[in-house]
Amino acid sequence: MAVDLKRLIEIRERHRCVAQQALVQEQRATEAQHAALQSAQAEWQRQVAAQAQLWTDAARGADAGTGLSVSALRDMSAWSGSLDGGIVRAAQAAKDSERDLALQQARLEERRAHLRRAAGALGKAEALHERVRAESRGLAERRLDDAV
């Protein structure tokens, strides 16, 4: 049974192209996930900064001699508690985003490995085709030499 090496090369080239396209898609998804992580981390930092600013402003007001009433402290404490909830949610979102990025990076690495395998298979098919062509040329040359 003869193998159509040109057809084999075409199929292997198609597999390599599909693998390369899948890799590009995974790279885009990884970039998007990285951007989502940066956004989640920025929101977390914004929440922490807002809470720090609340207490910094309160301390400045007390230092300025305006004093703080029990009512004002109670209000700031309630607002700080609300900010605590936001900080916890933002921190969890950042952790979830980190986990998702790690999973996405693993998928990206799988696609890279798949592309390497597809390129290797294509290279082997091309090498086999070249070897068969060289053997055919050699055989034709030997026949020509025998005929002469």
Coordinates of N, CA, C and O in Angstrom, one line a residue:
M1 N 0.8 -1.2 0.0 CA 0.0 0.0 0.0 C 0.9 1.2 0.0 O 1.7 1.4 0.9
A2 N 0.7 2.1 -1.0 CA 1.5 3.3 -1.1 C 0.9 4.4 -0.4 O -0.4 4.5 -0.4
V3 N 1.7 5.2 0.2 CA 1.2 6.4 1.0 C 1.3 7.6 0.1 O 2.4 7.8 -0.5
D4 N 0.2 8.3 -0.1 CA 0.3 9.6 -0.8 C 0.9 10.6 0.1 O 0.3 11.2 0.9
L5 N 2.2 10.8 -0.1 CA 3.0 11.7 0.8 C 2.6 13.2 0.7 O 2.6 13.9 1.7
K6 N 2.2 13.6 -0.5 CA 1.8 15.0 -0.7 C 0.5 15.2 0.1 O 0.3 16.2 0.7
R7 N -0.4 14.2 0.0 CA -1.7 14.4 0.8 C -1.4 14.4 2.3 O -2.0 15.1 3.0
L8 N -0.5 13.5 2.7 CA -0.1 13.5 4.1 C 0.4 14.8 4.6 O 0.1 15.3 5.6
I9 N 1.3 15.4 3.7 CA 1.9 16.7 4.1 C 0.8 17.8 4.1 O 0.7 18.6 5.0
E10 N -0.2 17.7 3.2 CA -1.3 18.7 3.2 C -2.1 18.5 4.5 O -2.5 19.6 5.1
I11 N -2.4 17.3 4.9 CA -3.2 17.1 6.1 C -2.4 17.6 7.3 O -2.9 18.3 8.2
R12 N -1.1 17.2 7.4 CA -0.3 17.7 8.5 C -0.2 19.2 8.6 O -0.2 19.8 9.6
E13 N -0.1 19.8 7.4 CA 0.0 21.3 7.3 C -1.3 21.9 7.8 O -1.3 22.9 8.6
R14 N -2.4 21.3 7.5 CA -3.8 21.8 7.9 C -3.8 21.6 9.5 O -4.3 22.5 10.1
H15 N -3.4 20.5 10.0 CA -3.4 20.3 11.5 C -2.5 21.4 12.1 O -2.9 21.9 13.2
R16 N -1.4 21.7 11.5 CA -0.5 22.7 12.1 C -1.2 24.1 12.1 O -1.1 24.8 13.0
C17 N -1.9 24.4 11.0 CA -2.6 25.7 10.9 C -3.7 25.8 11.9 O -3.9 26.8 12.5
V18 N -4.4 24.7 12.1 CA -5.5 24.7 13.0 C -4.9 24.9 14.5 O -5.5 25.7 15.3
A19 N -3.9 24.2 14.7 CA -3.2 24.3 16.0 C -2.7 25.8 16.3 O -2.8 26.3 17.4
Q20 N -2.2 26.4 15.2 CA -1.7 27.7 15.3 C -2.8 28.7 15.6 O -2.7 29.6 16.4
Q21 N -3.9 28.5 14.9 CA -5.1 29.4 15.1 C -5.6 29.2 16.5 O -6.0 30.2 17.2
A22 N -5.7 28.0 17.0 CA -6.1 27.8 18.4 C -5.2 28.5 19.4 O -5.6 29.0 20.4
L23 N -3.9 28.4 19.1 CA -2.9 29.1 19.9 C -3.2 30.6 20.0 O -3.1 31.2 21.1
V24 N -3.4 31.2 18.8 CA -3.7 32.6 18.8 C -4.9 33.0 19.6 O -4.9 34.0 20.4
Q25 N -5.9 32.2 19.5 CA -7.1 32.4 20.3 C -6.9 32.3 21.8 O -7.3 33.1 22.6
E26 N -6.1 31.3 22.2 CA -5.7 31.2 23.6 C -4.9 32.3 24.1 O -5.0 32.8 25.2
Q27 N -4.0 32.8 23.2 CA -3.2 34.0 23.6 C -4.0 35.2 23.8 O -3.8 35.9 24.8
R28 N -5.0 35.4 23.0 CA -6.0 36.5 23.2 C -6.8 36.4 24.4 O -7.0 37.3 25.2
A29 N -7.2 35.1 24.7 CA -8.0 34.9 25.9 C -7.1 35.1 27.2 O -7.5 35.7 28.2
T30 N -5.8 34.7 27.1 CA -4.9 34.9 28.2 C -4.7 36.4 28.4 O -4.6 36.9 29.6
E31 N -4.5 37.2 27.3 CA -4.3 38.6 27.5 C -5.6 39.3 28.1 O -5.4 40.1 29.0
A32 N -6.8 38.8 27.7 CA -8.0 39.4 28.3 C -8.1 39.0 29.8 O -8.5 39.8 30.6
Q33 N -7.7 37.8 30.1 CA -7.7 37.4 31.5 C -6.7 38.2 32.3 O -7.0 38.5 33.5
H34 N -5.6 38.4 31.7 CA -4.5 39.2 32.4 C -5.1 40.6 32.7 O -4.9 41.2 33.8
A35 N -5.8 41.2 31.7 CA -6.4 42.5 31.9 C -7.5 42.5 33.0 O -7.6 43.4 33.8
A36 N -8.2 41.4 33.0 CA -9.2 41.3 34.1 C -8.6 41.2 35.5 O -9.1 41.8 36.4
L37 N -7.5 40.5 35.6 CA -6.7 40.4 36.8 C -6.3 41.8 37.2 O -6.4 42.2 38.4
Q38 N -5.7 42.6 36.3 CA -5.2 43.9 36.6 C -6.3 44.8 37.1 O -6.2 45.6 38.0
S39 N -7.5 44.7 36.5 CA -8.6 45.5 36.8 C -9.1 45.1 38.3 O -9.4 46.0 39.1
A40 N -9.2 43.8 38.5 CA -9.6 43.4 39.9 C -8.6 43.8 40.9 O -9.0 44.2 42.0
Q41 N -7.3 43.7 40.7 CA -6.3 44.2 41.6 C -6.4 45.7 41.8 O -6.3 46.2 43.0
A42 N -6.7 46.4 40.8 CA -6.8 47.9 40.9 C -8.0 48.3 41.7 O -8.0 49.2 42.6
E43 N -9.1 47.5 41.6 CA -10.3 47.8 42.4 C -10.1 47.5 43.8 O -10.5 48.2 44.7
W44 N -9.4 46.4 44.1 CA -9.0 46.1 45.5 C -8.2 47.2 46.1 O -8.5 47.6 47.2
Q45 N -7.2 47.6 45.4 CA -6.3 48.7 45.9 C -7.1 50.0 46.1 O -6.9 50.8 47.0
R46 N -8.1 50.3 45.2 CA -8.9 51.4 45.3 C -9.8 51.4 46.6 O -9.9 52.3 47.3
Q47 N -10.3 50.2 46.9 CA -11.1 50.0 48.1 C -10.3 50.2 49.3 O -10.7 50.9 50.3
V48 N -9.1 49.7 49.3 CA -8.2 49.8 50.5 C -7.8 51.3 50.7 O -7.8 51.8 51.8
A49 N -7.5 52.0 49.6 CA -7.1 53.4 49.6 C -8.3 54.2 50.1 O -8.1 55.2 50.9
A50 N -9.5 53.9 49.7 CA -10.7 54.6 50.2 C -10.9 54.5 51.7 O -11.2 55.5 52.4
Q51 N -10.7 53.3 52.2 CA -10.8 53.2 53.6 C -9.7 53.9 54.4 O -9.9 54.6 55.4
A52 N -8.5 53.8 53.9 CA -7.3 54.5 54.5 C -7.6 56.0 54.4 O -7.3 56.7 55.4
Q53 N -8.1 56.5 53.3 CA -8.4 58.0 53.2 C -9.5 58.4 54.2 O -9.4 59.5 54.8
L54 N -10.5 57.6 54.5 CA -11.5 57.9 55.4 C -10.9 58.1 56.8 O -11.2 59.2 57.4
W55 N -10.0 57.3 57.2 CA -9.5 57.4 58.6 C -8.4 58.5 58.6 O -8.2 59.2 59.6
T56 N -7.7 58.7 57.5 CA -6.7 59.8 57.4 C -7.4 61.1 57.5 O -7.0 62.0 58.3
D57 N -8.6 61.3 56.8 CA -9.3 62.5 56.9 C -9.9 62.7 58.3 O -9.9 63.9 58.8
A58 N -10.3 61.7 59.0 CA -10.8 61.8 60.3 C -9.7 62.2 61.3 O -9.9 63.1 62.1
A59 N -8.5 61.7 61.1 CA -7.4 62.0 62.0 C -7.0 63.5 61.7 O -6.7 64.2 62.7
R60 N -7.0 63.9 60.5 CA -6.7 65.3 60.2 C -7.7 66.3 60.8 O -7.3 67.3 61.3
G61 N -9.0 65.9 60.7 CA -10.0 66.7 61.3 C -9.8 66.8 62.8 O -10.0 67.9 63.4
A62 N -9.4 65.7 63.5 CA -9.2 65.7 64.9 C -8.0 66.6 65.2 O -7.9 67.3 66.2
D63 N -6.9 66.5 64.4 CA -5.7 67.2 64.6 C -5.9 68.7 64.4 O -5.3 69.6 65.0
A64 N -6.9 69.1 63.5 CA -7.1 70.5 63.2 C -7.9 71.2 64.3 O -8.1 72.4 64.3
G65 N -8.3 70.4 65.3 CA -9.0 71.0 66.4 C -10.5 71.1 66.3 O -11.2 71.6 67.1
T66 N -11.0 70.6 65.2 CA -12.4 70.6 65.0 C -13.1 69.5 65.9 O -14.3 69.6 66.1
G67 N -12.3 68.6 66.3 CA -12.8 67.5 67.1 C -13.7 66.5 66.4 O -14.2 66.8 65.3
L68 N -14.0 65.4 67.0 CA -14.9 64.4 66.4 C -15.9 64.1 67.5 O -15.7 63.8 68.6
S69 N -17.1 64.1 67.0 CA -18.2 63.8 67.9 C -18.4 62.3 67.9 O -17.9 61.6 67.0
V70 N -19.1 61.8 68.9 CA -19.4 60.4 68.9 C -20.2 60.0 67.7 O -20.0 58.9 67.1
S71 N -21.1 60.8 67.3 CA -22.0 60.6 66.2 C -21.1 60.5 64.9 O -21.3 59.6 64.1
A72 N -20.1 61.4 64.7 CA -19.3 61.4 63.6 C -18.4 60.1 63.6 O -18.2 59.5 62.5
L73 N -17.9 59.7 64.7 CA -17.1 58.5 64.8 C -18.0 57.3 64.5 O -17.5 56.3 63.8
R74 N -19.2 57.3 64.9 CA -20.1 56.1 64.7 C -20.4 56.1 63.1 O -20.3 55.0 62.6
D75 N -20.6 57.2 62.5 CA -20.9 57.2 61.1 C -19.6 56.7 60.3 O -19.7 56.0 59.3
M76 N -18.4 57.2 60.7 CA -17.2 56.8 60.0 C -17.0 55.3 60.2 O -16.5 54.6 59.3
S77 N -17.3 54.8 61.4 CA -17.1 53.4 61.7 C -18.0 52.6 60.8 O -17.7 51.5 60.3
A78 N -19.3 53.0 60.7 CA -20.2 52.3 59.8 C -19.8 52.3 58.4 O -19.8 51.3 57.7
W79 N -19.3 53.5 57.9 CA -18.8 53.6 56.5 C -17.6 52.7 56.4 O -17.4 52.0 55.3
S80 N -16.7 52.7 57.4 CA -15.5 51.8 57.3 C -15.9 50.4 57.2 O -15.3 49.6 56.5
G81 N -16.9 50.0 58.0 CA -17.4 48.6 57.9 C -17.9 48.3 56.5 O -17.7 47.2 56.0
S82 N -18.6 49.2 55.9 CA -19.1 49.0 54.5 C -17.9 48.9 53.6 O -17.9 48.0 52.7
L83 N -16.9 49.7 53.8 CA -15.7 49.6 52.9 C -15.0 48.3 53.2 O -14.4 47.7 52.2
D84 N -15.0 47.7 54.4 CA -14.4 46.4 54.7 C -15.1 45.4 53.8 O -14.4 44.5 53.3
G85 N -16.4 45.4 53.7 CA -17.1 44.4 52.9 C -16.6 44.6 51.4 O -16.4 43.5 50.7
G86 N -16.5 45.8 50.9 CA -16.0 46.0 49.6 C -14.6 45.5 49.4 O -14.2 44.9 48.3
I87 N -13.7 45.7 50.4 CA -12.4 45.2 50.3 C -12.3 43.7 50.3 O -11.6 43.1 49.4
V88 N -13.2 43.0 51.1 CA -13.2 41.6 51.1 C -13.7 41.1 49.7 O -13.1 40.1 49.1
R89 N -14.7 41.7 49.2 CA -15.2 41.3 47.8 C -14.2 41.5 46.7 O -14.0 40.7 45.9
A90 N -13.6 42.6 46.8 CA -12.5 43.0 45.8 C -11.3 42.0 45.9 O -10.8 41.6 44.9
A91 N -10.9 41.7 47.1 CA -9.8 40.8 47.3 C -10.2 39.4 46.8 O -9.4 38.7 46.1
Q92 N -11.4 38.9 47.0 CA -11.9 37.6 46.5 C -11.9 37.6 45.0 O -11.5 36.7 44.3
A93 N -12.4 38.7 44.4 CA -12.4 38.9 43.0 C -11.0 38.8 42.4 O -10.8 38.2 41.3
A94 N -10.1 39.4 43.0 CA -8.7 39.4 42.6 C -8.1 38.0 42.7 O -7.4 37.5 41.7
K95 N -8.4 37.3 43.8 CA -7.9 35.9 43.9 C -8.6 35.0 42.8 O -7.9 34.2 42.3
D96 N -9.9 35.2 42.6 CA -10.5 34.4 41.6 C -9.9 34.7 40.2 O -9.7 33.8 39.4
S97 N -9.6 35.9 40.0 CA -9.0 36.3 38.7 C -7.6 35.7 38.5 O -7.3 35.3 37.4
E98 N -6.9 35.7 39.6 CA -5.5 35.1 39.6 C -5.7 33.6 39.3 O -4.9 33.0 38.5
R99 N -6.6 32.9 39.9 CA -6.8 31.5 39.6 C -7.2 31.3 38.2 O -6.7 30.4 37.5
D100 N -8.2 32.1 37.7 CA -8.6 32.0 36.3 C -7.4 32.2 35.3 O -7.3 31.6 34.3
L101 N -6.6 33.2 35.6 CA -5.4 33.4 34.8 C -4.5 32.2 34.8 O -4.0 31.8 33.7
A102 N -4.3 31.6 35.9 CA -3.4 30.4 36.0 C -4.0 29.3 35.1 O -3.2 28.6 34.4
L103 N -5.3 29.1 35.2 CA -5.9 28.1 34.4 C -5.8 28.4 32.9 O -5.5 27.5 32.0
Q104 N -6.0 29.7 32.6 CA -5.9 30.1 31.2 C -4.4 29.9 30.7 O -4.2 29.5 29.5
Q105 N -3.5 30.2 31.5 CA -2.1 30.1 31.1 C -1.8 28.6 30.9 O -1.0 28.2 30.0
A106 N -2.4 27.7 31.7 CA -2.2 26.3 31.5 C -2.8 25.8 30.1 O -2.1 25.0 29.4
R107 N -4.0 26.4 29.8 CA -4.5 26.0 28.5 C -3.7 26.6 27.4 O -3.5 25.9 26.3
L108 N -3.1 27.7 27.6 CA -2.2 28.3 26.5 C -1.0 27.4 26.3 O -0.6 27.1 25.2
E109 N -0.4 26.9 27.4 CA 0.7 26.1 27.3 C 0.4 24.7 26.6 O 1.2 24.2 25.8
E110 N -0.8 24.2 26.9 CA -1.3 23.0 26.2 C -1.4 23.3 24.7 O -1.0 22.4 23.9
R111 N -1.9 24.4 24.3 CA -2.0 24.8 22.9 C -0.6 24.9 22.3 O -0.4 24.5 21.1
R112 N 0.3 25.5 23.0 CA 1.7 25.6 22.5 C 2.3 24.2 22.2 O 2.9 23.9 21.2
A113 N 2.1 23.3 23.2 CA 2.6 21.9 23.1 C 1.9 21.2 21.9 O 2.6 20.5 21.1
H114 N 0.6 21.4 21.7 CA -0.1 20.9 20.6 C 0.5 21.4 19.2 O 0.7 20.6 18.3
L115 N 0.8 22.7 19.2 CA 1.4 23.2 18.0 C 2.8 22.6 17.7 O 3.1 22.3 16.6
R116 N 3.5 22.5 18.8 CA 4.9 21.9 18.6 C 4.7 20.4 18.0 O 5.5 20.0 17.2
R117 N 3.8 19.7 18.6 CA 3.6 18.3 18.1 C 3.1 18.3 16.6 O 3.6 17.5 15.8
A118 N 2.2 19.2 16.3 CA 1.7 19.3 14.9 C 2.9 19.7 14.0 O 3.0 19.2 12.9
A119 N 3.7 20.7 14.4 CA 4.8 21.1 13.5 C 5.8 19.9 13.4 O 6.4 19.7 12.3
G120 N 6.0 19.2 14.5 CA 6.9 18.0 14.4 C 6.4 17.0 13.4 O 7.2 16.4 12.7
A121 N 5.1 16.7 13.5 CA 4.5 15.7 12.6 C 4.7 16.2 11.1 O 4.9 15.4 10.2
L122 N 4.4 17.5 10.9 CA 4.6 18.0 9.6 C 6.1 17.9 9.1 O 6.3 17.4 8.0
G123 N 7.0 18.2 10.0 CA 8.4 18.0 9.6 C 8.8 16.6 9.3 O 9.5 16.4 8.3
K124 N 8.2 15.7 10.0 CA 8.5 14.3 9.8 C 8.0 13.8 8.4 O 8.6 13.1 7.7
A125 N 6.7 14.3 8.1 CA 6.1 14.0 6.8 C 6.9 14.6 5.7 O 7.1 13.9 4.7
E126 N 7.4 15.8 5.9 CA 8.2 16.4 4.8 C 9.5 15.7 4.6 O 10.0 15.5 3.5
A127 N 10.1 15.3 5.7 CA 11.4 14.6 5.7 C 11.2 13.2 5.0 O 12.0 12.8 4.2
L128 N 10.1 12.6 5.3 CA 9.8 11.3 4.7 C 9.6 11.5 3.2 O 10.1 10.7 2.3
H129 N 8.9 12.5 2.8 CA 8.6 12.8 1.4 C 10.0 13.1 0.7 O 10.2 12.6 -0.4
E130 N 10.8 13.8 1.3 CA 12.1 14.2 0.7 C 13.0 12.9 0.6 O 13.7 12.7 -0.5
R131 N 12.9 12.1 1.6 CA 13.7 10.8 1.5 C 13.2 9.9 0.4 O 14.0 9.3 -0.4
V132 N 11.9 9.8 0.3 CA 11.3 9.0 -0.8 C 11.7 9.6 -2.2 O 12.1 8.8 -3.1
R133 N 11.7 10.9 -2.3 CA 12.0 11.5 -3.6 C 13.5 11.3 -3.9 O 13.9 11.0 -5.0
A134 N 14.4 11.4 -2.8 CA 15.8 11.1 -3.1 C 16.0 9.7 -3.5 O 16.9 9.4 -4.4
E135 N 15.3 8.7 -2.8 CA 15.5 7.3 -3.2 C 15.0 7.1 -4.6 O 15.6 6.3 -5.4
S136 N 13.9 7.8 -5.0 CA 13.4 7.6 -6.4 C 14.4 8.2 -7.4 O 14.6 7.6 -8.4
R137 N 15.0 9.3 -7.1 CA 16.0 9.9 -7.9 C 17.2 8.9 -8.0 O 17.7 8.7 -9.1
G138 N 17.6 8.4 -6.9 CA 18.7 7.5 -6.9 C 18.5 6.3 -7.7 O 19.3 5.8 -8.5
L139 N 17.3 5.7 -7.6 CA 16.9 4.6 -8.3 C 16.8 4.9 -9.8 O 17.3 4.1 -10.7
A140 N 16.3 6.0 -10.2 CA 16.2 6.4 -11.6 C 17.7 6.6 -12.2 O 17.9 6.2 -13.3
E141 N 18.5 7.2 -11.4 CA 19.9 7.3 -11.8 C 20.6 6.0 -12.0 O 21.4 5.8 -13.0
R142 N 20.4 5.0 -11.1 CA 21.0 3.7 -11.2 C 20.4 3.0 -12.5 O 21.2 2.4 -13.2
R143 N 19.2 3.2 -12.8 CA 18.6 2.5 -13.9 C 19.2 3.2 -15.2 O 19.4 2.5 -16.2
L144 N 19.4 4.5 -15.2 CA 19.9 5.2 -16.3 C 21.4 4.7 -16.5 O 21.8 4.4 -17.7
D145 N 22.1 4.5 -15.4 CA 23.5 4.1 -15.5 C 23.5 2.6 -16.0 O 24.4 2.3 -16.8
D146 N 22.6 1.8 -15.6 CA 22.5 0.4 -16.1 C 22.2 0.3 -17.5 O 22.6 -0.5 -18.3
A147 N 21.3 1.3 -18.0 CA 20.9 1.3 -19.4 C 22.0 1.8 -20.3 O 22.0 1.4 -21.5
V148 N 22.9 2.6 -19.8 CA 23.9 3.1 -20.6 C 25.1 2.2 -20.8 O 25.5 1.3 -20.8

